[in-house]
CSV table of N, CA and C and ligand atoms in Angstrom, one decimal:
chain,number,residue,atom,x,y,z
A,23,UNK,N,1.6,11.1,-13.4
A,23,UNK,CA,2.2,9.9,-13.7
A,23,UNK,C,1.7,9.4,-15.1
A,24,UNK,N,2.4,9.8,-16.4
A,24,UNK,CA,2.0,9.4,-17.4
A,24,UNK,C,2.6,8.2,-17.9
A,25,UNK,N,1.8,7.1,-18.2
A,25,UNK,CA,2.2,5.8,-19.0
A,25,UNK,C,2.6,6.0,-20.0
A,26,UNK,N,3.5,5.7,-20.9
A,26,UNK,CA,3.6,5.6,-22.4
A,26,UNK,C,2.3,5.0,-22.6
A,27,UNK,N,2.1,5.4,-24.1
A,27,UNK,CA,1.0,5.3,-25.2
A,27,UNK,C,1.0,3.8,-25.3
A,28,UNK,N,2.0,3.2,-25.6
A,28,UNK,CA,2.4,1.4,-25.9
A,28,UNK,C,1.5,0.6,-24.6
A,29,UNK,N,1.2,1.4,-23.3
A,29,UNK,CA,1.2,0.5,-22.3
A,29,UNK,C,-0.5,0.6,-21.7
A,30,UNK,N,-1.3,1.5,-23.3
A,30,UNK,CA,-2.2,1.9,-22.5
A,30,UNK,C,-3.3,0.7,-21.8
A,31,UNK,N,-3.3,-0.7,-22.0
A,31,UNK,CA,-4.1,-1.1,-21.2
A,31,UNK,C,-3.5,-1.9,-20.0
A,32,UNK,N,-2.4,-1.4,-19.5
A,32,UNK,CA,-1.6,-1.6,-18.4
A,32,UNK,C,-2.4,-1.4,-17.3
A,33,UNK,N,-2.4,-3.0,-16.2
A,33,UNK,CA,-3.0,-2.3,-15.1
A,33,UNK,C,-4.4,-1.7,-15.2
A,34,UNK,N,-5.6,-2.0,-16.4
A,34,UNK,CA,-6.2,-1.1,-16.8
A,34,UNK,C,-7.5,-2.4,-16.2
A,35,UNK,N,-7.3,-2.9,-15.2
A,35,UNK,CA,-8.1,-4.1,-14.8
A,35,UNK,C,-9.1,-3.7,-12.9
A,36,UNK,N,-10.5,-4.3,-13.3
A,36,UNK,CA,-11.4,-3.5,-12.5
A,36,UNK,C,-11.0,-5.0,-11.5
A,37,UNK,N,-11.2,-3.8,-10.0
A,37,UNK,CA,-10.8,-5.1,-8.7
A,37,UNK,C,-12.3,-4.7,-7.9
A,38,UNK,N,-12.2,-6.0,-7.9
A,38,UNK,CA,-13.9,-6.5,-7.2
A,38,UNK,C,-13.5,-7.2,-5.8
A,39,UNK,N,-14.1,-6.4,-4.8
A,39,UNK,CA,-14.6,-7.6,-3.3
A,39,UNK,C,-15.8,-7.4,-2.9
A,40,UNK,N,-15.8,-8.1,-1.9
A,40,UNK,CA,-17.1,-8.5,-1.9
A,40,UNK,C,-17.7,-7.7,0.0
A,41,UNK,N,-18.8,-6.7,0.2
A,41,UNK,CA,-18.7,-6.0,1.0
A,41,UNK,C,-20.1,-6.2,1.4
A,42,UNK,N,-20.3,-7.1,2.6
A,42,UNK,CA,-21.8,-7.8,3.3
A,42,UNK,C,-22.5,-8.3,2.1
A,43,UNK,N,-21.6,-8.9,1.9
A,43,UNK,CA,-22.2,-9.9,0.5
A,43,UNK,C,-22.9,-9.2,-0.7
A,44,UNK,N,-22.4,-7.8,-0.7
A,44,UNK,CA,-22.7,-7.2,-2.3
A,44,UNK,C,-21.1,-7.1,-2.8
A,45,UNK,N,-20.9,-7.1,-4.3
A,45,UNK,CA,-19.9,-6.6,-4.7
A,45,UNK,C,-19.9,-5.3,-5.1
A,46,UNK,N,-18.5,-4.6,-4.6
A,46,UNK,CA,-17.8,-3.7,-5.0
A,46,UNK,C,-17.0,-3.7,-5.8
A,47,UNK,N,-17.3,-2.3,-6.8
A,47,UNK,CA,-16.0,-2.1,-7.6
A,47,UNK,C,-15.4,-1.2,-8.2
A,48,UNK,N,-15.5,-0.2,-7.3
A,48,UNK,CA,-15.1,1.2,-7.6
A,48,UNK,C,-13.5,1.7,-8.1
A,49,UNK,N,-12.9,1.0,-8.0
A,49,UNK,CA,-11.0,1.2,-8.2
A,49,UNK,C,-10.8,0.0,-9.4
A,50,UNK,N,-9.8,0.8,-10.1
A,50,UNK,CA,-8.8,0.0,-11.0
A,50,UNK,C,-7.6,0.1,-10.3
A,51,UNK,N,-6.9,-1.1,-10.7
A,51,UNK,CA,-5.5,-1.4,-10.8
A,51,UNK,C,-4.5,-0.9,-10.4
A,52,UNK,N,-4.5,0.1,-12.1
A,52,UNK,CA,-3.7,1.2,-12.4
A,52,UNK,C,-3.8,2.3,-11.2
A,53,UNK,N,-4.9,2.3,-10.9
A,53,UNK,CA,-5.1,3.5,-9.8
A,53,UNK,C,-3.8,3.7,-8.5
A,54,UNK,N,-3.7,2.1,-8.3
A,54,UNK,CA,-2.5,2.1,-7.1
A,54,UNK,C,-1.1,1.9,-7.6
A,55,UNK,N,-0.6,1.9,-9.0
A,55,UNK,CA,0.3,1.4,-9.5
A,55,UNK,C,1.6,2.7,-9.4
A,56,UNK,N,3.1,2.3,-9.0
A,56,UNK,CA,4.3,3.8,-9.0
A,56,UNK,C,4.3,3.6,-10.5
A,57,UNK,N,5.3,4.9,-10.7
A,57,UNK,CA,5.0,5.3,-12.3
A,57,UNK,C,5.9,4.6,-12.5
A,58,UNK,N,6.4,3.3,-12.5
A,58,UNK,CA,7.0,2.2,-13.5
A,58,UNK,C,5.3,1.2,-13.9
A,59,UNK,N,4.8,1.4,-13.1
A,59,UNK,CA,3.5,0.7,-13.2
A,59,UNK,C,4.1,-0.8,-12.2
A,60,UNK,N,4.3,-0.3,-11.5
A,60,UNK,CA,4.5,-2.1,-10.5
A,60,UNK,C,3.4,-1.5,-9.5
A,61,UNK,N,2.8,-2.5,-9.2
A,61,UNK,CA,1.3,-2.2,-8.1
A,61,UNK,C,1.2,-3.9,-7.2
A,62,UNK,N,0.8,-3.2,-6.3
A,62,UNK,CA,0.4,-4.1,-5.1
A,62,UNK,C,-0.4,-4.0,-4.0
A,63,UNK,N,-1.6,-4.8,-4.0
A,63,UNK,CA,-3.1,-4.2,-3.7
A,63,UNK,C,-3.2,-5.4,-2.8
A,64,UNK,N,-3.3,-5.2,-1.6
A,64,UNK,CA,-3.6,-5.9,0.2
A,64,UNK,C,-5.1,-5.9,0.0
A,65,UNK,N,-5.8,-7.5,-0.7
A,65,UNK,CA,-7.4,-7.1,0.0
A,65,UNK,C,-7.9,-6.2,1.4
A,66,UNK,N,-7.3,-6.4,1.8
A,66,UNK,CA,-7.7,-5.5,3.2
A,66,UNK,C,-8.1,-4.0,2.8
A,67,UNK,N,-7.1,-3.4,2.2
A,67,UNK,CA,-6.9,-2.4,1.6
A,67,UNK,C,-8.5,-1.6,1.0
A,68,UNK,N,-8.4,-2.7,0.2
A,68,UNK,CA,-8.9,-2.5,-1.0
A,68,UNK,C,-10.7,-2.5,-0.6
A,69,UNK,N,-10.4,-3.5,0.6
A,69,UNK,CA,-12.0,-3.3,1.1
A,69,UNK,C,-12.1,-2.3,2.5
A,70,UNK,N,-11.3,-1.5,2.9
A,70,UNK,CA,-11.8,-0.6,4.0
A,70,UNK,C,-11.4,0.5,2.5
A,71,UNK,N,-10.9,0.9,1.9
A,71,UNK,CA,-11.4,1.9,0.8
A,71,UNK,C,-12.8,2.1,0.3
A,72,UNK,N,-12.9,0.6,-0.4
A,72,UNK,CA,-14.8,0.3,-1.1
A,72,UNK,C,-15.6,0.9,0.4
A,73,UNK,N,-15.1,0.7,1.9
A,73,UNK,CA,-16.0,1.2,2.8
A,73,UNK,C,-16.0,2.1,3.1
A,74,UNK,N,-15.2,3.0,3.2
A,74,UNK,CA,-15.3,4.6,2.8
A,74,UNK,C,-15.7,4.9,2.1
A,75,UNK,N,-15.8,4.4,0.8
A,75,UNK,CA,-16.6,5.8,-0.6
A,75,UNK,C,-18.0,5.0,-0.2
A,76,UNK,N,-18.6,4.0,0.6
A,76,UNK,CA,-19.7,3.8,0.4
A,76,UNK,C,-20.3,4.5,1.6
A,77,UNK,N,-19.5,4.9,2.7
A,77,UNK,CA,-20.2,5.7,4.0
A,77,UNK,C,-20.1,7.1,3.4
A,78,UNK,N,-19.2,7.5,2.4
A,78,UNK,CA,-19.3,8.8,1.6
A,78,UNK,C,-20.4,9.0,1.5
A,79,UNK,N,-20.7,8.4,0.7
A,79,UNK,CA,-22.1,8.2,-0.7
A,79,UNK,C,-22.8,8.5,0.4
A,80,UNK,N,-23.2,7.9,1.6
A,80,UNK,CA,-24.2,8.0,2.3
A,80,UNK,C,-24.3,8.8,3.1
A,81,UNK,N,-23.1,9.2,3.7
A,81,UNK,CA,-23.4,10.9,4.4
A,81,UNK,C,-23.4,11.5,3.2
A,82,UNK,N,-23.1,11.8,2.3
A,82,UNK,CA,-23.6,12.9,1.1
A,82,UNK,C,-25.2,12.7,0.4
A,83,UNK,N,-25.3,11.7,0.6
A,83,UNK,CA,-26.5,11.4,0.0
A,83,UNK,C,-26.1,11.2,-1.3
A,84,UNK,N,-24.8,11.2,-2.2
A,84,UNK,CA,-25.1,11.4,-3.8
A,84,UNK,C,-23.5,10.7,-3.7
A,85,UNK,N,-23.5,10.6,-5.1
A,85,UNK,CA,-22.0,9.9,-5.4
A,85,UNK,C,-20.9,10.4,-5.0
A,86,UNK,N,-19.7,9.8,-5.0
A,86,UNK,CA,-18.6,10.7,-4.2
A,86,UNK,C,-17.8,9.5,-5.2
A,87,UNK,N,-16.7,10.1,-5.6
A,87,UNK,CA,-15.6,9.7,-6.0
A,87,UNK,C,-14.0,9.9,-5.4
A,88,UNK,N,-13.9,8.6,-4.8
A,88,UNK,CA,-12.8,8.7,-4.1
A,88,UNK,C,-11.5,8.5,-5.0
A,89,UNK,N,-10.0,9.3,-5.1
A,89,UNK,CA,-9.1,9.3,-6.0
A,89,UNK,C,-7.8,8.8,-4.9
A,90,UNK,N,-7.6,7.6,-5.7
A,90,UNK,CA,-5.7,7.0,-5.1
A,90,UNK,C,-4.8,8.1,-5.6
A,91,UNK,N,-4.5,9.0,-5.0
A,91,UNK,CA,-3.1,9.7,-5.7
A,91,UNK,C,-2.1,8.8,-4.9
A,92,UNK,N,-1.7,7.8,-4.4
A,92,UNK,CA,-0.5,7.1,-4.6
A,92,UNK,C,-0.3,6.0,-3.3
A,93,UNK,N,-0.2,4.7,-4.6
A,93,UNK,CA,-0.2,3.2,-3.5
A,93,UNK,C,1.1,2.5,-3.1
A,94,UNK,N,1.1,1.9,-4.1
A,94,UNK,CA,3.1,1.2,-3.7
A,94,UNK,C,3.9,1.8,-3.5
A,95,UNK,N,4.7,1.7,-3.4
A,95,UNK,CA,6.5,2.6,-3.4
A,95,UNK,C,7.7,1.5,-3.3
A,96,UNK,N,8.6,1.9,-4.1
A,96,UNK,CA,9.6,0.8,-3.9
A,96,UNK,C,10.4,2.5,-3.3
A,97,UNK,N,11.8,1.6,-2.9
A,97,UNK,CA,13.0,2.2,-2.1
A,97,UNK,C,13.1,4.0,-3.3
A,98,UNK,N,13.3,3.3,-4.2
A,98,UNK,CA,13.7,4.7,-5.3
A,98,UNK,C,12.5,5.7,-5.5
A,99,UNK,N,11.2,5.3,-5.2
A,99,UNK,CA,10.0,6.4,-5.6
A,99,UNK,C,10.3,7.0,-3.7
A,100,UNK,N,10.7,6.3,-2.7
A,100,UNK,CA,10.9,7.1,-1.9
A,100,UNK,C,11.5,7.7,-1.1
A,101,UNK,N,12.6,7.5,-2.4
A,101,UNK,CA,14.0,8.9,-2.2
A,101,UNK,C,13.5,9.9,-2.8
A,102,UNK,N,12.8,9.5,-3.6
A,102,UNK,CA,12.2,10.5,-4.6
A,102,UNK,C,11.9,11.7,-3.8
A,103,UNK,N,10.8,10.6,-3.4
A,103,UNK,CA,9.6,11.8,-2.8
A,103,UNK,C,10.2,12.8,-1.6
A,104,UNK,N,11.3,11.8,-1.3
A,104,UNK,CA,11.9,12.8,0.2
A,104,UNK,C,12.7,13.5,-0.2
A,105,UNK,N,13.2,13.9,-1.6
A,105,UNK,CA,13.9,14.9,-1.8
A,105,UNK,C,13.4,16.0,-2.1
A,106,UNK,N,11.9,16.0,-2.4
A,106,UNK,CA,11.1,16.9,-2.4
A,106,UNK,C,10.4,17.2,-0.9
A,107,UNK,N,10.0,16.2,-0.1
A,107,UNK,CA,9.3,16.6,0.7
A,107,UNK,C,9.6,15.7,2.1
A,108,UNK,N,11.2,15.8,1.6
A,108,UNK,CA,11.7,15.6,3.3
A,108,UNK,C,11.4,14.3,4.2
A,109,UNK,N,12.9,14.0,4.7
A,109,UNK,CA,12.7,12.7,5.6
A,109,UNK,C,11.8,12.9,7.2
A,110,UNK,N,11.1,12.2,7.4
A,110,UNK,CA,10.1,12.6,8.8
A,110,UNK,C,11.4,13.2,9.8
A,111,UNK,N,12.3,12.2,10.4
A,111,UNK,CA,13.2,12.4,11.0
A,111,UNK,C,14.1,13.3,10.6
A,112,UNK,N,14.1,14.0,9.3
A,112,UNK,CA,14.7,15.3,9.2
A,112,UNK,C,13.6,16.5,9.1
A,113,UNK,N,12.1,16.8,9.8
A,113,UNK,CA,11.7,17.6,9.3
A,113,UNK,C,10.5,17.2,8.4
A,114,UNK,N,10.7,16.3,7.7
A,114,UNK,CA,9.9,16.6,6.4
A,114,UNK,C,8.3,15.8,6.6
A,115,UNK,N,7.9,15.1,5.4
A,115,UNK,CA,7.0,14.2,6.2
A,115,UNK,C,6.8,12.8,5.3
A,116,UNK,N,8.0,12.5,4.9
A,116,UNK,CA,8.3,11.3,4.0
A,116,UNK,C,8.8,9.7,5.6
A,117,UNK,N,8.3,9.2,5.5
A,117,UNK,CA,8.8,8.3,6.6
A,117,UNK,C,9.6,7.2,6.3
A,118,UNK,N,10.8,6.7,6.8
A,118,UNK,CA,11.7,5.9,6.4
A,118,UNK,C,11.5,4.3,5.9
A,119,UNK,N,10.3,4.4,6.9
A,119,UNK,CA,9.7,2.8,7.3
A,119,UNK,C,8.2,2.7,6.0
A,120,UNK,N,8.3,3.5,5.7
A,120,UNK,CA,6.8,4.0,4.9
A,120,UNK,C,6.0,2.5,4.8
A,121,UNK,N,4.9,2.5,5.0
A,121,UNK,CA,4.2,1.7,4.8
A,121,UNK,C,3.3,1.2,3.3
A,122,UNK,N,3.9,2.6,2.3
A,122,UNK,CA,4.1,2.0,1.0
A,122,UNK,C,4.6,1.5,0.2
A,123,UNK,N,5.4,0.8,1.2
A,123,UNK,CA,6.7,0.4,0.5
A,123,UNK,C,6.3,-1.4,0.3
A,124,UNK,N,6.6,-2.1,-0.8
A,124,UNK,CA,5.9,-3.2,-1.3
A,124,UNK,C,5.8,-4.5,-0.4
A,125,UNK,N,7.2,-4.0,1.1
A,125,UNK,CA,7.3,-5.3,1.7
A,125,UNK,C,6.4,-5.3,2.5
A,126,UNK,N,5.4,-4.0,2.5
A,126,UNK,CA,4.1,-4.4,3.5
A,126,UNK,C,2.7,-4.8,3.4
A,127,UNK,N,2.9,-5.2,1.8
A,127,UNK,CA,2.2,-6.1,1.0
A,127,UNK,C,1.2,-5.3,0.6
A,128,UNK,N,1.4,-3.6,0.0
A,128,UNK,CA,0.6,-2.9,-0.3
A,128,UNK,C,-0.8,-2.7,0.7
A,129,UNK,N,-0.5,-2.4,1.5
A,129,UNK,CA,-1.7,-2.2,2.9
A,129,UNK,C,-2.0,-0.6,2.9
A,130,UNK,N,-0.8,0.3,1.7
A,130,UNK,CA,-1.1,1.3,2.4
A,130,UNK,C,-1.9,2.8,1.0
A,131,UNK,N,-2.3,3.6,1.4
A,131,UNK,CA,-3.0,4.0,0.0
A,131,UNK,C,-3.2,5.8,1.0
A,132,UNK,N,-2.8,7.1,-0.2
A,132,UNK,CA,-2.8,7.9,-0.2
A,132,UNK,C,-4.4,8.3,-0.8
A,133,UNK,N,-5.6,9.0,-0.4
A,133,UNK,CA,-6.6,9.4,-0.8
A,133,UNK,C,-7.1,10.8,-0.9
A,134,UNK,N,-8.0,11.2,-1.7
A,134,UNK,CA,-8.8,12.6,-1.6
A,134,UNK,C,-10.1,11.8,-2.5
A,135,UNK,N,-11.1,12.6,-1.5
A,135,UNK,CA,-13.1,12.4,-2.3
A,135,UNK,C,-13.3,13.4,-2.7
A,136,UNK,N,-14.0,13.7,-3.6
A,136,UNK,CA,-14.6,14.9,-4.6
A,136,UNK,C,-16.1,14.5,-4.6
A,137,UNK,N,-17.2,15.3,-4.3
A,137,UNK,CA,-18.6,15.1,-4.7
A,137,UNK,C,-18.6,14.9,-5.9
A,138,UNK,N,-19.2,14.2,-6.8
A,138,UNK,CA,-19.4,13.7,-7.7
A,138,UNK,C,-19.9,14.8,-8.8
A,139,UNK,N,-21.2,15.4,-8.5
A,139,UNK,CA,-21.8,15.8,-9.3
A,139,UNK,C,-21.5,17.5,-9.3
A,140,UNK,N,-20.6,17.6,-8.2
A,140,UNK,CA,-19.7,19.2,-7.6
A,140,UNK,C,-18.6,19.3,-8.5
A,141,UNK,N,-17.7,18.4,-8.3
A,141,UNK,CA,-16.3,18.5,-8.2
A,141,UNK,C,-16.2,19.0,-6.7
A,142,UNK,N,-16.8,19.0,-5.8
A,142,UNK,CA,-16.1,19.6,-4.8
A,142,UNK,C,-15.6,18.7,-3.5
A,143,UNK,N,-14.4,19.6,-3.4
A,143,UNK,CA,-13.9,18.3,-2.7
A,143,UNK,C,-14.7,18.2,-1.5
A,144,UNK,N,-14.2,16.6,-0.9
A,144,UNK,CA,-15.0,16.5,0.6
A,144,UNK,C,-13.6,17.1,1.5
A,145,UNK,N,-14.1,17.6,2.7
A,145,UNK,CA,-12.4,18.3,3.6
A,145,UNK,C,-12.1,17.1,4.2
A,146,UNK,N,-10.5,17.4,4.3
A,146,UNK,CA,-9.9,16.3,4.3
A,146,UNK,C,-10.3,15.5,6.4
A,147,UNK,N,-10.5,16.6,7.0
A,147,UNK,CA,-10.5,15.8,7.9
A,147,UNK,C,-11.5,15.2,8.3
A,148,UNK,N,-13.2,15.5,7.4
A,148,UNK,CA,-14.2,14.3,7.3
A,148,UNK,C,-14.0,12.4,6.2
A,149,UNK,N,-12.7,13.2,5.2
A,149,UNK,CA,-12.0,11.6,4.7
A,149,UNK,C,-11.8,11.0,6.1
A,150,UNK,N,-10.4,12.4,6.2
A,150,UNK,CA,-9.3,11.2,7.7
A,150,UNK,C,-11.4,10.7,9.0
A,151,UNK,N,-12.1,10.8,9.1
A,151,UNK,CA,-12.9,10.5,10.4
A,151,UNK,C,-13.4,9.2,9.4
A,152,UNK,N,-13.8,9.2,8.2
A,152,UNK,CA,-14.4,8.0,7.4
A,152,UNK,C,-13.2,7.0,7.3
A,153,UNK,N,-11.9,7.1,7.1
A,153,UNK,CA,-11.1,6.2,7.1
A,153,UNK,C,-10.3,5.8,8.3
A,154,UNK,N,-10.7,6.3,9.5
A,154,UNK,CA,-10.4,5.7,10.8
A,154,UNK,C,-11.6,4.9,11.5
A,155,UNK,N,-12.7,4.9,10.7
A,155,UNK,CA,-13.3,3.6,10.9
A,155,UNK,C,-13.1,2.2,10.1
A,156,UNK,N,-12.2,2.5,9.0
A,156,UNK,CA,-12.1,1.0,8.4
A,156,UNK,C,-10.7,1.0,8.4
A,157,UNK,N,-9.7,2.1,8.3
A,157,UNK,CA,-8.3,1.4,8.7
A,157,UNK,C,-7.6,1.2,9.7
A,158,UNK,N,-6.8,0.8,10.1
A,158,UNK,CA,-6.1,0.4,11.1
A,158,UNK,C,-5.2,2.1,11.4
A,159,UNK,N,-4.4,3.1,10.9
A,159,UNK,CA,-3.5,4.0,10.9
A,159,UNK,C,-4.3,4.9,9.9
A,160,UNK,N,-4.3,6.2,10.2
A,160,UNK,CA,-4.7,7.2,9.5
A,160,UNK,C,-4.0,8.8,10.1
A,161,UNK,N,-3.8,9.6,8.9
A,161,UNK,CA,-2.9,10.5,8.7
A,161,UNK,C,-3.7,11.6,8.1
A,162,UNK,N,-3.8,12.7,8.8
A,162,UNK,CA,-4.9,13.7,7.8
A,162,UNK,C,-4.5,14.9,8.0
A,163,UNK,N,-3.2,14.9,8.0
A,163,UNK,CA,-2.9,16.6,8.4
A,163,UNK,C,-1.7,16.9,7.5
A,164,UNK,N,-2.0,16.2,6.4
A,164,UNK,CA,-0.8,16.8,5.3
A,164,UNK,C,-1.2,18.2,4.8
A,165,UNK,N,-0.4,19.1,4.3
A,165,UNK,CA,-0.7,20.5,4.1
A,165,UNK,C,-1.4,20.5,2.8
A,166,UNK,N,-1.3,19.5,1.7
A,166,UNK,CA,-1.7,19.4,0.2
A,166,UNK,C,-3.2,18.7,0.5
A,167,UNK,N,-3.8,18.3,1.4
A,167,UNK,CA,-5.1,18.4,2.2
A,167,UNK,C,-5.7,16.7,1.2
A,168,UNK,N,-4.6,15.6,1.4
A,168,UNK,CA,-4.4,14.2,1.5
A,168,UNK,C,-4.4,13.7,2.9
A,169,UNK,N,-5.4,12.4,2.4
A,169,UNK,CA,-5.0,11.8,3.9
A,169,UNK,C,-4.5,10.4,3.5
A,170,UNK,N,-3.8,9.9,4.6
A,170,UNK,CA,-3.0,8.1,4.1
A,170,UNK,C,-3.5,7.7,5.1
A,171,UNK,N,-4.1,6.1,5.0
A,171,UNK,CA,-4.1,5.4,5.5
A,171,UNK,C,-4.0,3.8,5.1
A,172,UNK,N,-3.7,3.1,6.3
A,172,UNK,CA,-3.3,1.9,6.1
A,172,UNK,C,-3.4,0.7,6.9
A,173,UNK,N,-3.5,-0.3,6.7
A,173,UNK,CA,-3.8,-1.8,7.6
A,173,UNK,C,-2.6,-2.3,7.5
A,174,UNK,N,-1.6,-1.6,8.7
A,174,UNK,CA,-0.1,-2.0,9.6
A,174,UNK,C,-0.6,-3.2,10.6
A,175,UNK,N,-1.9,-3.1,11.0
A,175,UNK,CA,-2.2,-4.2,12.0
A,175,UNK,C,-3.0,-5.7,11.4
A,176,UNK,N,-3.6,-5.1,11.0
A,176,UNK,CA,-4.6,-6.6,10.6
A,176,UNK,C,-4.0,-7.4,9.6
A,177,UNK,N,-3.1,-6.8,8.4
A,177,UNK,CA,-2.6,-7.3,7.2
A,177,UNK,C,-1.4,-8.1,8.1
A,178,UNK,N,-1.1,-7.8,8.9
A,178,UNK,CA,-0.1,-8.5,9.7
A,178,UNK,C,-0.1,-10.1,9.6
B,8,LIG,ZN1,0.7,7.7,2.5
């Protein structure tokens, strides 16, 4: 998802909450933004994420950098994506109702962790076990070795 050059401090803003009364602030903005750059970030969200890269860190013992590959979606990013990778109800694994989609007040966020000082990735079904203690819905059997999760219940 490349920005034009004109927009480079777009979105380019650090999001802070507050996690047993320390602050976190490991994610920008831009990180959850579709490639028009429209973004929409569910505190909820944003703090059962900060709670995963911090149980990372600590079963690794060492830094872990967790990457958004993809937050919002309006209607058009997911025709997109299902013309590439198929409607759920046809097969594929794009879902109609998607929970990225902006009317569910951005609850929902695609992830992969990489050890920090490795590059190596963490496997995805120790992400999916770290993000089914802080989100509500979790998804860890995509074949590109992503897991999604989301707060469909508490953001409610
Ligand atoms: Zn997803």
């Amino acid at each position: 998802m490349s920005a034009p050059s004109c927009s480079k401090g777009r979105n380019d803003v650090a999001l802070v909450v507050t996690l047993d009364e320390e602050r976190a602030s490991h994610f920008k903005l831009r990180e959850f933004e579709n490639p028009d750059g429209l973004v929409m970030v569910h505190r909820s969200m944003l703090e059962s994420l900060e709670r995963v890269r911090r149980d990372l860190c600590a079963m690794m013992r060492e830094n872990v950098w967790v990457f958004v590959t993809d937050g919002v979606r309006t209607q058009a990013d997911l025709k997109r994506l299902a013309t590439r990778l198929g409607w759920e109800d046809e097969g594929g694994v794009v879902a109609r109702r998607s929970k990225h989609l902006a009317e569910f007040g951005g609850i929902a966020v695609d992830l992969v962790a990489t050890i920090a000082r490795t590059r190596e990735r963490i496997p995805q079904q120790i992400l999916g076990m770290a993000c089914r203690r802080y989100f509500d819905w979790v998804k860890d059997d995509y074949a590109d070795g992503h897991v999604h999760a989301d707060n469909r219940d508490r953001a409610k």
